[in-house]
Coordinates of C-alpha atoms in Angstrom, one line a residue:
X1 CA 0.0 0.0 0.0
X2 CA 1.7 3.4 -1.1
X3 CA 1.2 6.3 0.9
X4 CA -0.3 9.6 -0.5
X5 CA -0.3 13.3 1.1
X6 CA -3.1 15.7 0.3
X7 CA -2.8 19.2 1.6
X8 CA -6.0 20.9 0.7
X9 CA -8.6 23.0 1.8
X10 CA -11.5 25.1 0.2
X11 CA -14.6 23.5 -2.3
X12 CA -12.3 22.0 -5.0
X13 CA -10.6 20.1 -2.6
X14 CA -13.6 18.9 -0.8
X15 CA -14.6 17.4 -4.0
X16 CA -11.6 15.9 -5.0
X17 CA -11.6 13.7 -1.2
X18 CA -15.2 13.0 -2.0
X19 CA -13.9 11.1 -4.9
X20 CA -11.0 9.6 -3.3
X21 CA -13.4 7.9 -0.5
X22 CA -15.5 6.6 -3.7
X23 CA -13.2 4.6 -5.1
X24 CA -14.0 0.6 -4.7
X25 CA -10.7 -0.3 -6.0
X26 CA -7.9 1.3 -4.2
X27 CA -4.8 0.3 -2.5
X28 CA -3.4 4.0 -1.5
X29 CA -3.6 5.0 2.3
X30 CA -4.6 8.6 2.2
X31 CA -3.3 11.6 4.8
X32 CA -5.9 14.5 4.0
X33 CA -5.0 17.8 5.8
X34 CA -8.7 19.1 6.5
X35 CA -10.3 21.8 9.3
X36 CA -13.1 20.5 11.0
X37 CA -16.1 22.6 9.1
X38 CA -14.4 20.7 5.8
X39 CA -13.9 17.6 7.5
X40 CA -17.9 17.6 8.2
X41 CA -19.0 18.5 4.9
X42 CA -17.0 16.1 3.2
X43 CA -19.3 13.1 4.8
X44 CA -16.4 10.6 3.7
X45 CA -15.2 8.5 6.2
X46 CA -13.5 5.2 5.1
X47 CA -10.6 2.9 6.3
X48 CA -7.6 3.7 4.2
X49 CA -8.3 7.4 4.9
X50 CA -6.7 9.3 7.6
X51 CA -7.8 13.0 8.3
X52 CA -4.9 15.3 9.9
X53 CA -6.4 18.9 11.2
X54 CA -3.2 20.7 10.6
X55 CA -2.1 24.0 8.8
X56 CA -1.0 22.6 5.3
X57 CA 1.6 25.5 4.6
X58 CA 2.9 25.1 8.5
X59 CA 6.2 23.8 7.9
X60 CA 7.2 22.4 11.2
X61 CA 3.2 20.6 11.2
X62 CA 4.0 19.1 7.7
X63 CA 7.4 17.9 8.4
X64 CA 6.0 16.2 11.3
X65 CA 3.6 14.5 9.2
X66 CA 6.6 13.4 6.6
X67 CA 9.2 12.6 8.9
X68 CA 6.6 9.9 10.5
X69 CA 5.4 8.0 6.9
X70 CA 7.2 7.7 3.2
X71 CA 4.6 9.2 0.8
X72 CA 5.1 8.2 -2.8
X73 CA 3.2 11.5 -3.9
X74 CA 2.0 14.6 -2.4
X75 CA -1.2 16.4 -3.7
X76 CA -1.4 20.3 -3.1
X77 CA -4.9 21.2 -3.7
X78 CA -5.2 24.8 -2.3
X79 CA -7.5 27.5 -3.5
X80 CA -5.4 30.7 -2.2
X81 CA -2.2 31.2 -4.6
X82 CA 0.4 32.3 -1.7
X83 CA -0.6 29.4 0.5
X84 CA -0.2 27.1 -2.2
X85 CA 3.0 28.2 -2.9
X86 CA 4.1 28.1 0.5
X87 CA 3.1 24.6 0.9
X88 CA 5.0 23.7 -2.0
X89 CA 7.9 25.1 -1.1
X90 CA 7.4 23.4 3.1
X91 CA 7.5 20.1 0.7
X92 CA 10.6 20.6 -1.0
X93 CA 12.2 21.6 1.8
X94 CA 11.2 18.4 3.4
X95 CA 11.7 15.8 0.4
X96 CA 13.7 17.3 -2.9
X97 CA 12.7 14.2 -4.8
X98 CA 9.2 13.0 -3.7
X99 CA 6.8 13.4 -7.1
X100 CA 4.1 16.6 -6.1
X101 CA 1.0 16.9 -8.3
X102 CA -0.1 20.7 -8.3
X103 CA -3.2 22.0 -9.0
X104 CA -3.1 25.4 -10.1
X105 CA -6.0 28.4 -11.0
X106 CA -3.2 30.6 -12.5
X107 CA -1.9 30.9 -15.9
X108 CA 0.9 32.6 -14.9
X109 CA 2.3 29.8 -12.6
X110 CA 5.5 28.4 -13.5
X111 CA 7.8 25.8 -11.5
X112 CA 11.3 24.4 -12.7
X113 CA 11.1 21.2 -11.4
X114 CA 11.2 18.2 -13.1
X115 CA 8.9 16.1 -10.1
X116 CA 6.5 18.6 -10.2
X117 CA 3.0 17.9 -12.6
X118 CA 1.0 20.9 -12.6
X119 CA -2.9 20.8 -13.3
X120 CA -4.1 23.7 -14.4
X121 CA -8.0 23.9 -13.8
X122 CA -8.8 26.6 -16.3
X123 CA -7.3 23.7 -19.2
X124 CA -9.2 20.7 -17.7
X125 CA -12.3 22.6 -17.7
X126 CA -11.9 24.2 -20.7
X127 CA -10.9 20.6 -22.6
X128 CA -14.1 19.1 -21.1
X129 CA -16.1 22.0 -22.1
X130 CA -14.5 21.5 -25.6
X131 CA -15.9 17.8 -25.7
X132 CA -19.5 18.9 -24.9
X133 CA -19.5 20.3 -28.7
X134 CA -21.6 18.8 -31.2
X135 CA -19.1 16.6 -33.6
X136 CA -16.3 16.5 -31.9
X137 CA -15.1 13.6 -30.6
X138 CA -14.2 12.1 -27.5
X139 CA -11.2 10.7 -26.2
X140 CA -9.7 8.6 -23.3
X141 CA -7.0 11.3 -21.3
X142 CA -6.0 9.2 -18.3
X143 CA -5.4 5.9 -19.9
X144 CA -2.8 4.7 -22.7
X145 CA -0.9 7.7 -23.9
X146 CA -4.1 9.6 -23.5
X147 CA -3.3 11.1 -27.6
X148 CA -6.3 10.0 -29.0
X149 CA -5.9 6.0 -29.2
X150 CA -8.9 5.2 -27.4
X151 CA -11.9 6.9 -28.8
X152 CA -15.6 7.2 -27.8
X153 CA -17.5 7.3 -31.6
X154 CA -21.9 8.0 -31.2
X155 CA -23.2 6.4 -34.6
X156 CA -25.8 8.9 -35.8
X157 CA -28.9 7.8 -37.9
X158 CA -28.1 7.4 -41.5
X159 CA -24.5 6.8 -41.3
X160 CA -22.7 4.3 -43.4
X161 CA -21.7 2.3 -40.0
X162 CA -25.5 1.7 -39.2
X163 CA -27.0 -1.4 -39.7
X164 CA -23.5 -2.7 -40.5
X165 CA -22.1 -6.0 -39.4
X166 CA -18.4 -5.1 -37.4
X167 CA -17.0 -8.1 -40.0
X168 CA -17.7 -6.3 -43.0
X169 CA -16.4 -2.7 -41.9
X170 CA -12.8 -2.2 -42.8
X171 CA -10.1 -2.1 -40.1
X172 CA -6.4 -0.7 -40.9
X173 CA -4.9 0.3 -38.3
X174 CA -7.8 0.4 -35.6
X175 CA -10.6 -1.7 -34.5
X176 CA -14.0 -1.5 -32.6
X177 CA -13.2 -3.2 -28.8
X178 CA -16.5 -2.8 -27.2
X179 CA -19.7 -0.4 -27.6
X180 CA -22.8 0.9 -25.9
X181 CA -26.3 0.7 -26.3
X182 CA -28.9 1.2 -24.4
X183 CA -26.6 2.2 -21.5
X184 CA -25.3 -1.5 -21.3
X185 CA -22.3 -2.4 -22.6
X186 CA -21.0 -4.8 -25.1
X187 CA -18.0 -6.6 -27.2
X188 CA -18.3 -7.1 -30.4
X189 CA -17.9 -9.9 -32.9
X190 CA -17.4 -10.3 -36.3
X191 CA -21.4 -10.8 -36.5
X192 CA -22.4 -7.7 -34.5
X193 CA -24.4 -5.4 -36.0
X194 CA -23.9 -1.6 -35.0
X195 CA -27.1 0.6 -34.9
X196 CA -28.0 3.9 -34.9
X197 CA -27.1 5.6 -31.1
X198 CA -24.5 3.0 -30.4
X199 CA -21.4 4.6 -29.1
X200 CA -18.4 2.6 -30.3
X201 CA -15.0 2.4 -28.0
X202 CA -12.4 2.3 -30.8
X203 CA -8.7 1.7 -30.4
X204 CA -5.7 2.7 -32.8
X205 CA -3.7 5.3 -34.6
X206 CA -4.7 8.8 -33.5
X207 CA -4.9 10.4 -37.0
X208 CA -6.5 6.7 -38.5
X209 CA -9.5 7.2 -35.3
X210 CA -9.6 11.1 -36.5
X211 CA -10.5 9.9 -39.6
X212 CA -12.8 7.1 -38.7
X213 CA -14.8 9.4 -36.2
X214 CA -15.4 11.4 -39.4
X215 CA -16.6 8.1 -41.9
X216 CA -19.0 7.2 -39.1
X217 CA -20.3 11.2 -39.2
X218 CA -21.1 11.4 -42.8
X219 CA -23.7 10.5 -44.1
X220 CA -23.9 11.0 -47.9
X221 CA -21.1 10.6 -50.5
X222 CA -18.6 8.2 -49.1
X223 CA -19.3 4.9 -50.7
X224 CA -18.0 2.0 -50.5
X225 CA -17.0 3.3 -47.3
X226 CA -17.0 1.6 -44.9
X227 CA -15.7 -1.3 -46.6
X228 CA -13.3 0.2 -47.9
X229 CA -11.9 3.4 -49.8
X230 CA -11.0 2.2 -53.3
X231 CA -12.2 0.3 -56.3
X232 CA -10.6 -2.9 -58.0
X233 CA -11.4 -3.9 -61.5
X234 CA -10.2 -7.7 -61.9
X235 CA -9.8 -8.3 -66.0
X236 CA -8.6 -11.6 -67.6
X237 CA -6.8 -10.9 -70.6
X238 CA -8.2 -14.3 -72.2
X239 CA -11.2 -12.1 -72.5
X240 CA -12.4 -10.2 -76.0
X241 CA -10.2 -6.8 -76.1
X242 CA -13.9 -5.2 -77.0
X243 CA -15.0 -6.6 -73.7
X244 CA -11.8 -5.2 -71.9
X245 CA -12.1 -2.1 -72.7
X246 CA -15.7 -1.7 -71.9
X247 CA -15.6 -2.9 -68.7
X248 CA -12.6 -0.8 -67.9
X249 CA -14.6 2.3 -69.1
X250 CA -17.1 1.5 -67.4
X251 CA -15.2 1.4 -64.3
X252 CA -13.5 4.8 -64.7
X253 CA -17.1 5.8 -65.5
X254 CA -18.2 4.6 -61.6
X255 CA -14.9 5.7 -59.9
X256 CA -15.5 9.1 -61.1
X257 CA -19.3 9.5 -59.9
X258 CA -18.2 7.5 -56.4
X259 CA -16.2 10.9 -54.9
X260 CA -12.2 10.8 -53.8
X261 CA -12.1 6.7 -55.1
X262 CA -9.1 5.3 -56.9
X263 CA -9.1 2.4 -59.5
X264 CA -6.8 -0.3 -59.6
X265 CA -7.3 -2.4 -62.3
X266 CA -5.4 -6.4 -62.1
X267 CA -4.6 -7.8 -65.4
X268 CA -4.7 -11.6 -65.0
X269 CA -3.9 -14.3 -67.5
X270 CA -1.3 -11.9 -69.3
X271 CA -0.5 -12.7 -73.1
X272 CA -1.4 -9.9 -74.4
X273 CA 1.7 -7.2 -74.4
X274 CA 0.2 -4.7 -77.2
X275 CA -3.2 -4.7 -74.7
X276 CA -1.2 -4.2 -71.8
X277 CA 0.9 -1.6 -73.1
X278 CA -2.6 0.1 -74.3
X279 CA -4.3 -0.5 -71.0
X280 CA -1.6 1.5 -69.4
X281 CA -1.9 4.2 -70.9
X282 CA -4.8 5.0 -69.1
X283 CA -2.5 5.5 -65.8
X284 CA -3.3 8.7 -63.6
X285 CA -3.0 9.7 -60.1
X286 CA -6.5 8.2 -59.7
X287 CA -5.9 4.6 -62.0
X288 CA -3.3 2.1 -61.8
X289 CA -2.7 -1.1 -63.5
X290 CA -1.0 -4.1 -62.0
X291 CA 0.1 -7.3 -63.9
X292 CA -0.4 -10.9 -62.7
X293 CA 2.0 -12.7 -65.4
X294 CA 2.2 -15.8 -63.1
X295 CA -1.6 -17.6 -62.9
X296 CA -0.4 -19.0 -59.2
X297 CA 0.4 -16.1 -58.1
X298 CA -2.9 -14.7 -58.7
X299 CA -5.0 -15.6 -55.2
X300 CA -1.9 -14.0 -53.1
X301 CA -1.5 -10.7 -55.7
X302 CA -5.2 -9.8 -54.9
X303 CA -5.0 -10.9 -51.0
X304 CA -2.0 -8.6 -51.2
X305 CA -3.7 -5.4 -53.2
X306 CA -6.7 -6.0 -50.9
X307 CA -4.9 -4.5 -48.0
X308 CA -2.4 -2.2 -49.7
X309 CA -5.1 0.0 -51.3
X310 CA -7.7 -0.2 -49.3
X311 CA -10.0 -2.2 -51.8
X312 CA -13.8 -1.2 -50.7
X313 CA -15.5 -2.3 -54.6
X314 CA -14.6 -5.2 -56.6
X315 CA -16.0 -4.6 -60.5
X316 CA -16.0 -7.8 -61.4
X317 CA -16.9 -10.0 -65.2
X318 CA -19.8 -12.3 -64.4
X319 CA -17.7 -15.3 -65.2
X320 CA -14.7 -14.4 -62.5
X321 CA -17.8 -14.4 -60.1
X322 CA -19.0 -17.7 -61.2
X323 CA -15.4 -19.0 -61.3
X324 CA -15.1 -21.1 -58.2
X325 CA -11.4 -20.6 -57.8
X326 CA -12.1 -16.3 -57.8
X327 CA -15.4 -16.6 -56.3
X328 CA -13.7 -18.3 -53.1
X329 CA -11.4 -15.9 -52.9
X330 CA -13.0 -13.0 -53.6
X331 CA -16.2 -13.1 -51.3
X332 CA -14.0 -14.0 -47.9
X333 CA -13.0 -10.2 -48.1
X334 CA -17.0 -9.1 -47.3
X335 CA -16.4 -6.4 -50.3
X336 CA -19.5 -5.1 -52.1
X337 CA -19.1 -6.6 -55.7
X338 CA -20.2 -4.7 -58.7
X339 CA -21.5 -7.3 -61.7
X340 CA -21.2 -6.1 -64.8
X341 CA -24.7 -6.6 -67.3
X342 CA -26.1 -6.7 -71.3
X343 CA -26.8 -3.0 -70.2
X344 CA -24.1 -0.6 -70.0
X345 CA -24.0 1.7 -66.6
X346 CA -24.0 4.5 -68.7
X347 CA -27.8 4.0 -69.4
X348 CA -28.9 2.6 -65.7
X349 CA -31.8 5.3 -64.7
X350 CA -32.5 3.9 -61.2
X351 CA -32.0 1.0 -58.5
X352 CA -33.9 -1.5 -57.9
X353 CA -34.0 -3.3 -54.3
X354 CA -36.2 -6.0 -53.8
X355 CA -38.2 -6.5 -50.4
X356 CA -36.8 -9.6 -48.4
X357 CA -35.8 -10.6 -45.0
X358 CA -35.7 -7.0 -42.6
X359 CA -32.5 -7.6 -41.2
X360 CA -31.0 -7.7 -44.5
X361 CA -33.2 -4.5 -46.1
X362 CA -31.9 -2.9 -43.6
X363 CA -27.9 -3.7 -43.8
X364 CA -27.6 -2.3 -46.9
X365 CA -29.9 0.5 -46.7
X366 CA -27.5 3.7 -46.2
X367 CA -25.0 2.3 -49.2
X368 CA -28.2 2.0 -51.4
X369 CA -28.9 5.4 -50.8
X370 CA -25.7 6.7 -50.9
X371 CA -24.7 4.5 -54.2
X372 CA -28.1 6.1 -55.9
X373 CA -27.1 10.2 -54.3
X374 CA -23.8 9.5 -55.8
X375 CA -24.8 8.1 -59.5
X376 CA -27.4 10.8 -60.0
X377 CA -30.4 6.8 -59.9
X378 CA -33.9 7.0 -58.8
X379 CA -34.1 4.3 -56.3
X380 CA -36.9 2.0 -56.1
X381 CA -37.6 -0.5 -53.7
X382 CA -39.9 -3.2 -54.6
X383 CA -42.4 -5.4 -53.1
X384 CA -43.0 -8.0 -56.1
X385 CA -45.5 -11.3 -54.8
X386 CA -46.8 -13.9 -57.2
X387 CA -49.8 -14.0 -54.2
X388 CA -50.1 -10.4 -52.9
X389 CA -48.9 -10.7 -49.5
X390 CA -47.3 -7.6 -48.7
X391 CA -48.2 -7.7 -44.6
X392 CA -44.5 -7.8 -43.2
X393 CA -43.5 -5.0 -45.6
X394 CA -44.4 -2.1 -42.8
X395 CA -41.2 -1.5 -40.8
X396 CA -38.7 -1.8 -44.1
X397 CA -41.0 0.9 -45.6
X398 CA -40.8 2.5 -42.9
X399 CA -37.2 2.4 -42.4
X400 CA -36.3 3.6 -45.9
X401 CA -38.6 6.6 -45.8
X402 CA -37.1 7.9 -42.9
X403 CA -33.7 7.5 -44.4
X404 CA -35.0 9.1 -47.6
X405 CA -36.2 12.2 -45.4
X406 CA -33.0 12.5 -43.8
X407 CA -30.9 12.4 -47.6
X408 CA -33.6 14.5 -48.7
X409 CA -33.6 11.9 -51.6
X410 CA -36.9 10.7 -53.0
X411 CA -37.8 6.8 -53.1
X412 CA -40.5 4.7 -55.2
X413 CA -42.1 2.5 -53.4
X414 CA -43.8 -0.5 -55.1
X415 CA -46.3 -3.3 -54.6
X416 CA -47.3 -5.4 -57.1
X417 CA -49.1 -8.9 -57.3
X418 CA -46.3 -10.5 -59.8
X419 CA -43.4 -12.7 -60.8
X420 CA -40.4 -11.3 -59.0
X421 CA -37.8 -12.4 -62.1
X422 CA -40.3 -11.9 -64.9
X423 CA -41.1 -8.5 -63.6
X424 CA -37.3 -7.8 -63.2
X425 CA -36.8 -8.7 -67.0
X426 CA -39.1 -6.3 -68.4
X427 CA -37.2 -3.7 -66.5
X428 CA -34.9 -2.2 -69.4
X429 CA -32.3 0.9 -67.5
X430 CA -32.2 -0.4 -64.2
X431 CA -29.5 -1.7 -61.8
X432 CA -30.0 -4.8 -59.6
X433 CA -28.8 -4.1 -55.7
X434 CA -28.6 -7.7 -53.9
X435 CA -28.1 -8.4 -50.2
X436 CA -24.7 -10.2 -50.4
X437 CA -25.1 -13.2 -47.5
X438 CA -23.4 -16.9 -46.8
X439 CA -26.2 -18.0 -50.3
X440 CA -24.5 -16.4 -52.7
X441 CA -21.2 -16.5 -51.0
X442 CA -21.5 -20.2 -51.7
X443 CA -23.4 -19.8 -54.9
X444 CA -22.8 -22.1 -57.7
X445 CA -24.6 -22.8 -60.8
X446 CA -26.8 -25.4 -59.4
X447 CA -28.4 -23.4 -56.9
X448 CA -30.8 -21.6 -59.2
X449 CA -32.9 -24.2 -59.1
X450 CA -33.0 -22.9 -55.3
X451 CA -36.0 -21.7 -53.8
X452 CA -34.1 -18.4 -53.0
X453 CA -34.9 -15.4 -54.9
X454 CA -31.7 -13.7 -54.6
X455 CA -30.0 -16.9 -56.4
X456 CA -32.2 -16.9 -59.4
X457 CA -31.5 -12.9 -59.9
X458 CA -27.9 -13.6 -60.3
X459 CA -29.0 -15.6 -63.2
X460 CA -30.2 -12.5 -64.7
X461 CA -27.5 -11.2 -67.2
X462 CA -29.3 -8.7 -68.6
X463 CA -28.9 -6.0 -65.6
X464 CA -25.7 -5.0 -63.9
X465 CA -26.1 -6.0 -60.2
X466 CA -24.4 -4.5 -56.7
X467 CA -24.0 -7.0 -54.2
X468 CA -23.8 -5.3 -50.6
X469 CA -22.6 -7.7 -47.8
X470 CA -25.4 -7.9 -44.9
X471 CA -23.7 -10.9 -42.6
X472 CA -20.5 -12.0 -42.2

């Protein structure tokens, strides 16, 4: 048990022992100087406390008190400047080495010694005043290095973090320890979903958390955040150069509409030198090309790029997606994947979403809207039952209205008595956003003769689709 001295008197200090006797863990003994009108009003009277009704800047009382005991630390919490200073100077006189903790009121005060903290109160209050401000975030002070590594983030309605599962978020350089909601606290899995109101504990890099805190805080224009930052087009060169070419416009095309995202494009399946040489001439700040000339090297090139550029899209051919080898690979990241269709994305006039399970509607709800903000798309969601049951539809409706109000973006609701997939073909300009969950993960060709509806849209080639992860 260390010994601590505490020479105070007036309200500050009267607080400060108030806390002190709270504490349920402590294994300090504590020497309070106190009068007895303090002593009274203080109300704290516990074991490892001892009260001593002595002058704290009487030298003779306090060398008394110092001679008898080894105190690790000495607290000076006195409200009157020249009795403060006094007392600090009866300590040094005493013990040259023992580590004081000075609270100060004055700006002025200055004290060359290197065992001396000072606290100045106008700072503290003034920091915590600070952190009462609307968007600013709050960090841990008295913990760690106390530089902003532990971070307190509030996830607002309509942020790209809501209704996201912590798996599919993702994490360079920091990660979500614990959060609260509904003034419990939690730890989080790969599987937990964050909601509106939680407040996320976040560890990491100072400058990576500032820059989190401020993902979590917007709410329009930052897809794919937060899976990522950056999109990555994936072309086989055994491919038609006609095809090549399209696709890769097409992806410039998106990375330009989706705001501060970079393309990388991966050539796979290189034979092609002339193409190659073509292809990168497209190079800018914003586009890079990388070459896979070794096939085996392909599954550890992509792992590789995936964390180097902070991949958040794939844009992807429909036969790499169907490719069991890529498909593997590709959906263990929990990236949104971007299928290319017939119809180019130059023509695509709105998004269509259809109604199924509410979990899932609501997962990839604030990237719908966002994706359809940032293309300039109507979005539509769509109720479509061969037998009219549109009952459970009430709290999805719901939920994207009130998102729509808060992007001030208009949505079409509709609900029609039909064929899901023969109503989705007579669609002509429209793109296709699917819930991306552990079905089509392990999709294969055989499943479309699956019950599932999302499994038999895949099989629609005529649309280009967006596939949003919604469980991990």
């Amino acid at each position: 048990m260390k010994n601590v001295l505490i020479l105070a008197n007036g309200q500050m200090a009267k607080h400060f022992v108030q806390w002190v006797g709270s504490s349920r863990i402590d294994y300090n003994h504590y020497y309070i100087t106190y009068n007895k009108d303090e002593l009274e009003a203080s109300s704290t009277f516990v074991e490892n406390i001892t009260y001593l009704n002595i002058d704290p800047t009487s030298y003779m009382r306090v060398r008394n008190v110092m001679e008898d005991k080894n105190f690790t630390t000495v607290f000076i919490v006195i409200e009157d400047r020249k009795e403060a200073e006094y007392a600090y100077k009866n300590v040094r006189m005493i013990r040259s080495k023992t580590l004081i903790v000075f609270v100060s009121m004055w700006d002025d005060l200055s004290v060359e010694d290197d065992n001396v903290k000072i606290i100045n109160v106008n700072e503290v209050m003034a920091a915590n005043l600070y952190e009462k401000l609307p968007n600013v975030p709050l960090i841990a002070k008295n913990i760690g290095l106390g530089q902003g590594e532990i971070m307190e983030i509030f996830v607002p309605f309509g942020s790209s973090f809501a209704y996201r599962h912590v798996g599919a978020i993702s994490h360079k350089k920091w990660k979500i320890v614990a959060f609260y909601r509904q003034e419990k606290q939690m730890f989080v899995t790969n599987t937990t979903m964050l909601k509106p109101n939680d407040r996320l504990i976040v560890v990491g890099n100072p400058l990576v958390l500032e820059e989190v805190y401020k993902k979590v805080n917007r709410r329009q224009g930052v897809f794919p955040e937060p899976f990522g930052r950056h999109l990555y087009l994936l072309i086989s060169m055994k491919q038609k150069k006609e095809e090549i070419l399209t696709q890769i416009n097409e992806a410039i095309f998106l990375s330009n509409k989706l705001k501060k995202t970079k393309l990388y494009i991966r050539l796979i399946n290189a034979n092609n030198f002339d193409l190659i040489n073509e292809i990168r001439g497209l190079q800018t700040n914003e586009i890079q090309v990388l070459v896979t000339y070794n096939n085996r090297k392909i599954p550890d090139d992509i792992d590789a790029d995936i964390g180097k550029y902070e991949i958040g899209l794939f844009l992807l051919d429909r036969k790499h997606f169907f490719n069991k080898r890529y498909n593997k690979v590709l959906t263990a990241y929990k990236r949104p994947i971007f299928l290319f269709g017939e119809k180019s994305i130059y023509t695509i006039k709105k998004v269509l979403i259809l109604m199924g399970e509410e979990s899932d509607m609501e997962s990839l709800s604030v990237s719908a809207f966002d994706f359809s903000d940032s293309l300039s798309l109507k979005l539509n969601l769509c109720n479509y039952s061969p037998d009219g049951d549109f009952q459970d539809a009430g709290r999805v409706i719901e939920h994207y209205e009130s998102l729509a109000r808060l992007y001030n973006f208009q949505i079409n609701i509709e609900q029609k008595k039909v064929n899901p997939i023969r109503e989705l073909l007579s669609h002509e300009d429209v793109l296709h956003i699917i819930p991306f969950g552990d079905e089509i993960k392990k999709f294969t060709l055989f499943q479309l003769l699956s019950t599932k509806l999302n499994t038999h849209i895949l099989s629609i080639k005529k649309h280009p689709q967006l596939l949003i992860p919604v469980n991990t």
